[in-house]
Amino acid sequence: MSANGGTKAIVAALLANVGIAVTKFVAWILTGSSSMLAESIHSVADSGNQGLLLLGGKRAKRAATPQHPFGYGRERYVYAFIVSIVLFSVGGLFALYEAYHKWSHPEPITAWQWVPVTVLVVAIVMESFSFWTAIKESNHVRGKASWVQFVRRAKAPELPVVLLEDLGALVGLVLALIGVGMTLITGNGLWDAAGTAMIGILLVTIAIVLAIETKSLLLGEGAEAQDVAVIERAITEGPEVEGIIHMKTLYLGPEELLVAAKVAVEPGETAEELARNINVVESRIRAAVPVARVIYLEPDIYRVQAAAAGGGAAAPAATPSTGDAGTTDAAARTHGS
């Protein structure tokens, strides 16, 4: 993901949500509508979330230290996870509480009846601008992936978070408009409470989805299958190594991939030859997959024991088709990501 693209989407969402929050609060003060209060808190939570994403992006740029030798790239995942918690608690649970309160004591909207409808329509326009910005920036990096695949597979959390937040905000505004509109038409405050409850359920659902996806990133995800294939080709397309014994990949941050591989080399190579060949292979990997910034290649002579050692969760290494312990081919490769 382009860091600039993610920042642009976050700033657009932040500006929209701050303006929307102010107008919603004014509408709630004038009308007492629970849907307007729920939407006001929702916009405040979203504004805070965008601030957290910007803070996480800034802190992730800190240089590596002896205590954190791989840097702070994953801090972006930490703040994205905090965003899901804020959205769940401050947004979703508050809306559900307010819905329960208003359902127990429904109140019609009797004053400033035109205000909430006007505010919600204006908010929909402003939120649509933010959502469109997030869509446009996401399309630069989404490729041919569907939107569901993009949200699930994106290694940079900012754009998926903003996309889901903006989508939830737009749907929430429509639900609030329905609840307020029906309350004004019927004079029954239960419609307002029902709209608030639907907003709460929506926000809790989005928060759970975000929490699941960012939790996976926090635990550590490897490269996608297509990138693994590209890395394998970069390692084996030259004469420097005979094949891959096993390989693992891990994202240290959204834009920094670790590649660790044990590679089969010819017996009898000198240390100088091994060092030169490994440098060549590392250069090919970085050229093929630029985010592969941390690379560790361990040369070894192919043996079944070498293939099994350090394999971890990877599939067992296959026996070379030639049966020669000193050679390997594509069938002998195994990798974990």
Tab-separated table of C-alpha atoms in Angstrom:
chain	number	residue	atom	x	y	z
A	1	MET	CA	0.000	0.000	0.000
A	2	SER	CA	1.160	3.500	-0.713
A	3	ALA	CA	1.780	5.213	2.583
A	4	ASN	CA	0.892	8.547	0.982
A	5	GLY	CA	-2.347	7.111	-0.351
A	6	GLY	CA	-3.272	5.779	3.067
A	7	THR	CA	-2.473	9.118	4.724
A	8	LYS	CA	-4.556	11.011	2.171
A	9	ALA	CA	-7.569	8.787	2.837
A	10	ILE	CA	-7.124	9.111	6.613
A	11	VAL	CA	-6.912	12.918	6.484
A	12	ALA	CA	-9.984	13.129	4.230
A	13	ALA	CA	-11.923	10.910	6.652
A	14	LEU	CA	-10.704	12.908	9.671
A	15	LEU	CA	-11.776	16.264	8.229
A	16	ALA	CA	-15.160	14.888	7.209
A	17	ASN	CA	-15.823	13.247	10.573
A	18	VAL	CA	-14.872	16.302	12.638
A	19	GLY	CA	-17.275	18.478	10.646
A	20	ILE	CA	-20.010	15.850	10.775
A	21	ALA	CA	-19.597	15.306	14.523
A	22	VAL	CA	-20.097	19.020	15.258
A	23	THR	CA	-23.264	19.274	13.171
A	24	LYS	CA	-24.690	16.059	14.639
A	25	PHE	CA	-24.128	17.244	18.189
A	26	VAL	CA	-25.924	20.500	17.409
A	27	ALA	CA	-28.821	18.524	15.951
A	28	TRP	CA	-28.969	16.258	19.009
A	29	ILE	CA	-28.970	19.229	21.413
A	30	LEU	CA	-31.830	20.842	19.502
A	31	THR	CA	-33.975	17.721	18.986
A	32	GLY	CA	-33.006	15.162	21.640
A	33	SER	CA	-32.961	12.407	18.992
A	34	SER	CA	-31.173	9.242	20.158
A	35	SER	CA	-30.186	8.412	16.569
A	36	MET	CA	-28.463	11.783	16.334
A	37	LEU	CA	-26.667	11.182	19.639
A	38	ALA	CA	-25.524	7.715	18.523
A	39	GLU	CA	-24.305	9.129	15.217
A	40	SER	CA	-22.554	11.995	17.033
A	41	ILE	CA	-20.608	9.567	19.238
A	42	HIS	CA	-19.927	7.426	16.168
A	43	SER	CA	-18.345	10.413	14.379
A	44	VAL	CA	-16.305	11.337	17.454
A	45	ALA	CA	-15.051	7.737	17.673
A	46	ASP	CA	-14.180	7.743	13.966
A	47	SER	CA	-12.294	11.035	14.325
A	48	GLY	CA	-10.300	9.585	17.211
A	49	ASN	CA	-9.637	6.456	15.182
A	50	GLN	CA	-8.196	8.433	12.285
A	51	GLY	CA	-5.970	10.250	14.765
A	52	LEU	CA	-4.778	6.880	16.076
A	53	LEU	CA	-3.987	5.666	12.555
A	54	LEU	CA	-1.940	8.801	11.843
A	55	LEU	CA	-0.107	8.388	15.164
A	56	GLY	CA	0.602	4.722	14.423
A	57	GLY	CA	1.986	5.592	10.993
A	58	LYS	CA	4.297	8.197	12.505
A	59	ARG	CA	5.570	5.940	15.307
A	60	ALA	CA	6.158	3.068	12.865
A	61	LYS	CA	8.807	5.158	11.088
A	62	ARG	CA	11.147	5.115	14.073
A	63	ALA	CA	14.563	3.597	13.437
A	64	ALA	CA	15.411	0.124	14.716
A	65	THR	CA	17.009	-0.168	18.149
A	66	PRO	CA	18.947	-2.959	19.887
A	67	GLN	CA	15.768	-3.832	21.778
A	68	HIS	CA	13.673	-3.770	18.588
A	69	PRO	CA	16.194	-4.794	15.903
A	70	PHE	CA	13.537	-5.218	13.209
A	71	GLY	CA	12.097	-1.746	13.757
A	72	TYR	CA	8.606	-0.602	14.651
A	73	GLY	CA	6.673	-1.358	11.468
A	74	ARG	CA	4.117	-3.488	13.300
A	75	GLU	CA	3.087	-0.516	15.405
A	76	ARG	CA	0.672	0.319	12.584
A	77	TYR	CA	-1.056	-3.009	13.304
A	78	VAL	CA	-1.233	-2.223	17.026
A	79	TYR	CA	-2.991	1.088	16.444
A	80	ALA	CA	-5.341	-0.467	13.888
A	81	PHE	CA	-6.319	-3.045	16.527
A	82	ILE	CA	-6.939	-0.260	19.042
A	83	VAL	CA	-9.194	1.376	16.447
A	84	SER	CA	-11.357	-1.751	16.322
A	85	ILE	CA	-11.678	-1.702	20.123
A	86	VAL	CA	-12.642	1.994	20.148
A	87	LEU	CA	-15.201	1.438	17.395
A	88	PHE	CA	-16.664	-1.531	19.289
A	89	SER	CA	-16.874	0.116	22.702
A	90	VAL	CA	-17.301	3.853	22.125
A	91	GLY	CA	-19.331	3.507	18.929
A	92	GLY	CA	-21.228	0.231	18.940
A	93	LEU	CA	-21.882	-0.457	22.615
A	94	PHE	CA	-22.842	3.150	23.338
A	95	ALA	CA	-25.363	3.101	20.486
A	96	LEU	CA	-26.878	-0.140	21.789
A	97	TYR	CA	-27.128	1.323	25.298
A	98	GLU	CA	-28.790	4.479	23.974
A	99	ALA	CA	-31.189	2.366	21.903
A	100	TYR	CA	-32.201	0.368	24.997
A	101	HIS	CA	-32.728	3.571	26.969
A	102	LYS	CA	-34.861	5.184	24.259
A	103	TRP	CA	-36.833	1.986	23.671
A	104	SER	CA	-37.727	1.949	27.360
A	105	HIS	CA	-38.642	5.649	27.289
A	106	PRO	CA	-39.497	6.603	23.692
A	107	GLU	CA	-39.790	10.292	22.951
A	108	PRO	CA	-41.073	11.928	19.768
A	109	ILE	CA	-39.129	14.737	18.114
A	110	THR	CA	-41.208	17.834	18.764
A	111	ALA	CA	-38.781	20.709	18.229
A	112	TRP	CA	-36.539	21.721	15.338
A	113	GLN	CA	-37.933	18.851	13.309
A	114	TRP	CA	-36.193	19.902	10.095
A	115	VAL	CA	-32.720	19.977	11.704
A	116	PRO	CA	-31.903	16.252	12.007
A	117	VAL	CA	-32.996	15.479	8.452
A	118	THR	CA	-30.946	18.380	7.068
A	119	VAL	CA	-27.906	17.412	9.120
A	120	LEU	CA	-28.097	13.768	8.073
A	121	VAL	CA	-28.391	14.639	4.377
A	122	VAL	CA	-25.389	16.989	4.611
A	123	ALA	CA	-23.461	14.331	6.547
A	124	ILE	CA	-24.197	11.730	3.855
A	125	VAL	CA	-22.723	14.077	1.235
A	126	MET	CA	-19.584	14.726	3.321
A	127	GLU	CA	-19.138	11.066	4.208
A	128	SER	CA	-19.571	10.087	0.556
A	129	PHE	CA	-16.616	12.327	-0.322
A	130	SER	CA	-14.468	10.610	2.298
A	131	PHE	CA	-15.607	7.152	1.148
A	132	TRP	CA	-14.886	7.997	-2.482
A	133	THR	CA	-11.370	9.154	-1.551
A	134	ALA	CA	-10.740	5.854	0.254
A	135	ILE	CA	-12.048	3.881	-2.729
A	136	LYS	CA	-9.893	5.829	-5.187
A	137	GLU	CA	-6.733	5.379	-3.103
A	138	SER	CA	-7.497	1.677	-2.559
A	139	ASN	CA	-7.929	1.086	-6.282
A	140	HIS	CA	-4.287	2.138	-6.799
A	141	VAL	CA	-3.117	-0.921	-4.857
A	142	ARG	CA	-6.078	-3.329	-4.945
A	143	GLY	CA	-5.279	-4.759	-8.377
A	144	LYS	CA	-7.694	-7.484	-9.459
A	145	ALA	CA	-8.631	-8.498	-5.914
A	146	SER	CA	-12.256	-8.180	-4.867
A	147	TRP	CA	-13.091	-5.764	-2.073
A	148	VAL	CA	-13.479	-8.635	0.375
A	149	GLN	CA	-10.102	-10.044	-0.658
A	150	PHE	CA	-8.525	-6.597	-0.372
A	151	VAL	CA	-9.778	-6.117	3.197
A	152	ARG	CA	-8.714	-9.629	4.212
A	153	ARG	CA	-5.317	-9.713	2.522
A	154	ALA	CA	-4.020	-6.144	2.736
A	155	LYS	CA	-0.851	-5.977	4.802
A	156	ALA	CA	-1.191	-2.224	5.359
A	157	PRO	CA	-4.169	-1.705	7.681
A	158	GLU	CA	-5.016	1.959	7.086
A	159	LEU	CA	-7.028	1.775	3.852
A	160	PRO	CA	-9.141	-1.260	4.874
A	161	VAL	CA	-9.879	0.404	8.225
A	162	VAL	CA	-10.920	3.690	6.602
A	163	LEU	CA	-12.968	1.856	3.971
A	164	LEU	CA	-14.926	-0.116	6.562
A	165	GLU	CA	-15.352	2.917	8.808
A	166	ASP	CA	-16.659	5.061	5.957
A	167	LEU	CA	-18.940	2.291	4.732
A	168	GLY	CA	-20.293	1.845	8.246
A	169	ALA	CA	-20.740	5.600	8.594
A	170	LEU	CA	-22.719	5.856	5.352
A	171	VAL	CA	-24.979	2.921	6.204
A	172	GLY	CA	-25.371	4.280	9.741
A	173	LEU	CA	-26.434	7.675	8.396
A	174	VAL	CA	-29.053	6.037	6.206
A	175	LEU	CA	-30.357	4.046	9.189
A	176	ALA	CA	-30.435	7.209	11.288
A	177	LEU	CA	-32.302	9.031	8.513
A	178	ILE	CA	-34.874	6.237	8.366
A	179	GLY	CA	-35.283	6.221	12.149
A	180	VAL	CA	-35.602	9.995	12.426
A	181	GLY	CA	-37.827	10.247	9.374
A	182	MET	CA	-40.267	7.604	10.610
A	183	THR	CA	-40.319	9.238	14.053
A	184	LEU	CA	-41.241	12.564	12.480
A	185	ILE	CA	-43.923	10.961	10.286
A	186	THR	CA	-45.531	8.768	12.957
A	187	GLY	CA	-44.696	10.684	16.122
A	188	ASN	CA	-43.519	7.362	17.616
A	189	GLY	CA	-40.073	7.539	19.256
A	190	LEU	CA	-39.626	3.765	18.951
A	191	TRP	CA	-38.517	4.292	15.349
A	192	ASP	CA	-35.693	6.499	16.599
A	193	ALA	CA	-34.676	3.829	19.113
A	194	ALA	CA	-34.804	1.117	16.418
A	195	GLY	CA	-32.561	3.171	14.118
A	196	THR	CA	-30.107	3.644	16.969
A	197	ALA	CA	-30.065	-0.105	17.668
A	198	MET	CA	-29.338	-0.892	14.018
A	199	ILE	CA	-26.451	1.578	14.074
A	200	GLY	CA	-25.057	-0.143	17.171
A	201	ILE	CA	-25.293	-3.613	15.610
A	202	LEU	CA	-23.615	-2.321	12.441
A	203	LEU	CA	-20.700	-0.771	14.331
A	204	VAL	CA	-20.159	-3.835	16.519
A	205	THR	CA	-20.085	-6.047	13.398
A	206	ILE	CA	-17.533	-3.839	11.626
A	207	ALA	CA	-15.412	-3.659	14.784
A	208	ILE	CA	-15.333	-7.460	15.062
A	209	VAL	CA	-14.261	-7.809	11.417
A	210	LEU	CA	-11.480	-5.254	11.928
A	211	ALA	CA	-10.341	-6.927	15.142
A	212	ILE	CA	-10.109	-10.349	13.462
A	213	GLU	CA	-8.113	-9.048	10.506
A	214	THR	CA	-5.710	-6.892	12.528
A	215	LYS	CA	-5.217	-9.693	15.072
A	216	SER	CA	-3.967	-11.890	12.238
A	217	LEU	CA	-1.507	-9.174	11.186
A	218	LEU	CA	-0.319	-8.758	14.771
A	219	LEU	CA	0.333	-12.484	15.079
A	220	GLY	CA	2.447	-12.344	11.933
A	221	GLU	CA	1.454	-13.089	8.344
A	222	GLY	CA	3.639	-14.371	5.571
A	223	ALA	CA	3.746	-13.292	1.946
A	224	GLU	CA	0.857	-14.076	-0.361
A	225	ALA	CA	1.166	-17.149	-2.580
A	226	GLN	CA	1.977	-15.121	-5.700
A	227	ASP	CA	4.812	-13.296	-3.937
A	228	VAL	CA	6.163	-16.584	-2.557
A	229	ALA	CA	6.224	-17.956	-6.110
A	230	VAL	CA	8.053	-14.862	-7.366
A	231	ILE	CA	10.643	-15.139	-4.583
A	232	GLU	CA	11.163	-18.836	-5.345
A	233	ARG	CA	11.768	-18.053	-9.010
A	234	ALA	CA	14.214	-15.287	-8.091
A	235	ILE	CA	16.192	-17.729	-5.947
A	236	THR	CA	16.310	-20.596	-8.421
A	237	GLU	CA	16.388	-18.925	-11.862
A	238	GLY	CA	20.169	-18.527	-11.803
A	239	PRO	CA	23.003	-21.043	-11.452
A	240	GLU	CA	24.009	-19.865	-7.968
A	241	VAL	CA	21.859	-22.375	-6.050
A	242	GLU	CA	20.466	-25.773	-6.968
A	243	GLY	CA	17.130	-25.334	-5.236
A	244	ILE	CA	15.249	-24.383	-2.107
A	245	ILE	CA	15.295	-26.787	0.825
A	246	HIS	CA	12.776	-24.757	2.814
A	247	MET	CA	11.712	-21.139	3.085
A	248	LYS	CA	9.669	-18.919	5.382
A	249	THR	CA	8.429	-15.348	5.006
A	250	LEU	CA	7.071	-12.893	7.559
A	251	TYR	CA	5.836	-9.302	7.356
A	252	LEU	CA	7.743	-7.202	9.904
A	253	GLY	CA	5.524	-4.278	8.932
A	254	PRO	CA	3.207	-3.376	6.053
A	255	GLU	CA	6.130	-2.527	3.779
A	256	GLU	CA	8.902	-4.773	5.107
A	257	LEU	CA	9.029	-8.509	4.387
A	258	LEU	CA	11.496	-10.931	5.974
A	259	VAL	CA	12.642	-13.857	3.811
A	260	ALA	CA	14.560	-16.726	5.412
A	261	ALA	CA	15.546	-19.714	3.297
A	262	LYS	CA	17.867	-22.701	3.384
A	263	VAL	CA	19.162	-23.235	-0.141
A	264	ALA	CA	20.961	-26.175	-1.690
A	265	VAL	CA	24.400	-25.427	-3.140
A	266	GLU	CA	27.001	-27.526	-4.882
A	267	PRO	CA	29.453	-29.370	-2.636
A	268	GLY	CA	32.960	-28.001	-2.772
A	269	GLU	CA	32.169	-24.293	-3.244
A	270	THR	CA	34.554	-21.978	-1.457
A	271	ALA	CA	33.394	-19.468	1.147
A	272	GLU	CA	34.142	-16.651	-1.285
A	273	GLU	CA	32.028	-18.257	-3.996
A	274	LEU	CA	29.145	-18.885	-1.570
A	275	ALA	CA	29.173	-15.270	-0.343
A	276	ARG	CA	29.229	-13.914	-3.893
A	277	ASN	CA	26.425	-16.199	-5.055
A	278	ILE	CA	24.230	-15.411	-2.052
A	279	ASN	CA	24.644	-11.681	-2.693
A	280	VAL	CA	23.534	-12.186	-6.283
A	281	VAL	CA	20.445	-14.151	-5.201
A	282	GLU	CA	19.540	-11.539	-2.575
A	283	SER	CA	19.717	-8.807	-5.223
A	284	ARG	CA	17.366	-10.794	-7.469
A	285	ILE	CA	14.882	-11.252	-4.620
A	286	ARG	CA	14.834	-7.527	-3.809
A	287	ALA	CA	14.401	-6.638	-7.464
A	288	ALA	CA	11.501	-9.078	-7.831
A	289	VAL	CA	9.730	-8.207	-4.550
A	290	PRO	CA	10.856	-4.760	-3.336
A	291	VAL	CA	9.236	-5.146	0.112
A	292	ALA	CA	11.604	-8.089	0.784
A	293	ARG	CA	14.053	-5.916	2.689
A	294	VAL	CA	15.368	-8.388	5.272
A	295	ILE	CA	16.789	-11.544	3.701
A	296	TYR	CA	18.646	-14.440	5.314
A	297	LEU	CA	19.902	-17.239	3.059
A	298	GLU	CA	21.607	-20.286	4.586
A	299	PRO	CA	23.605	-22.461	2.166
A	300	ASP	CA	23.524	-26.214	2.710
A	301	ILE	CA	24.067	-29.494	0.898
A	302	TYR	CA	20.720	-31.115	0.189
A	303	ARG	CA	19.914	-33.971	2.538
A	304	VAL	CA	16.621	-35.213	3.900
A	305	GLN	CA	17.803	-34.119	7.356
A	306	ALA	CA	18.616	-30.628	6.083
A	307	ALA	CA	15.180	-30.327	4.498
A	308	ALA	CA	13.456	-31.379	7.710
A	309	ALA	CA	15.525	-29.165	10.037
A	310	GLY	CA	13.813	-25.870	10.706
A	311	GLY	CA	10.873	-26.800	8.526
A	312	GLY	CA	8.409	-25.902	11.261
A	313	ALA	CA	4.891	-25.719	9.912
A	314	ALA	CA	6.081	-26.068	6.324
A	315	ALA	CA	5.241	-29.116	4.275
A	316	PRO	CA	7.840	-31.939	4.451
A	317	ALA	CA	10.557	-31.694	1.861
A	318	ALA	CA	10.186	-34.008	-1.088
A	319	THR	CA	12.989	-36.313	-2.151
A	320	PRO	CA	14.842	-35.129	-5.261
A	321	SER	CA	13.709	-36.946	-8.366
A	322	THR	CA	17.291	-37.976	-9.181
A	323	GLY	CA	17.806	-39.640	-5.818
A	324	ASP	CA	21.186	-37.871	-5.501
A	325	ALA	CA	21.701	-36.352	-2.026
A	326	GLY	CA	23.785	-33.563	-3.522
A	327	THR	CA	21.121	-32.248	-5.917
A	328	THR	CA	17.606	-30.951	-5.766
A	329	ASP	CA	14.910	-29.746	-8.131
A	330	ALA	CA	11.486	-28.148	-7.991
A	331	ALA	CA	9.986	-31.289	-6.482
A	332	ALA	CA	12.425	-31.044	-3.597
A	333	ARG	CA	11.387	-27.566	-2.547
A	334	THR	CA	9.318	-26.751	0.479
A	335	HIS	CA	8.403	-23.418	1.916
A	336	GLY	CA	6.337	-21.899	4.691
A	337	SER	CA	4.998	-18.422	4.739
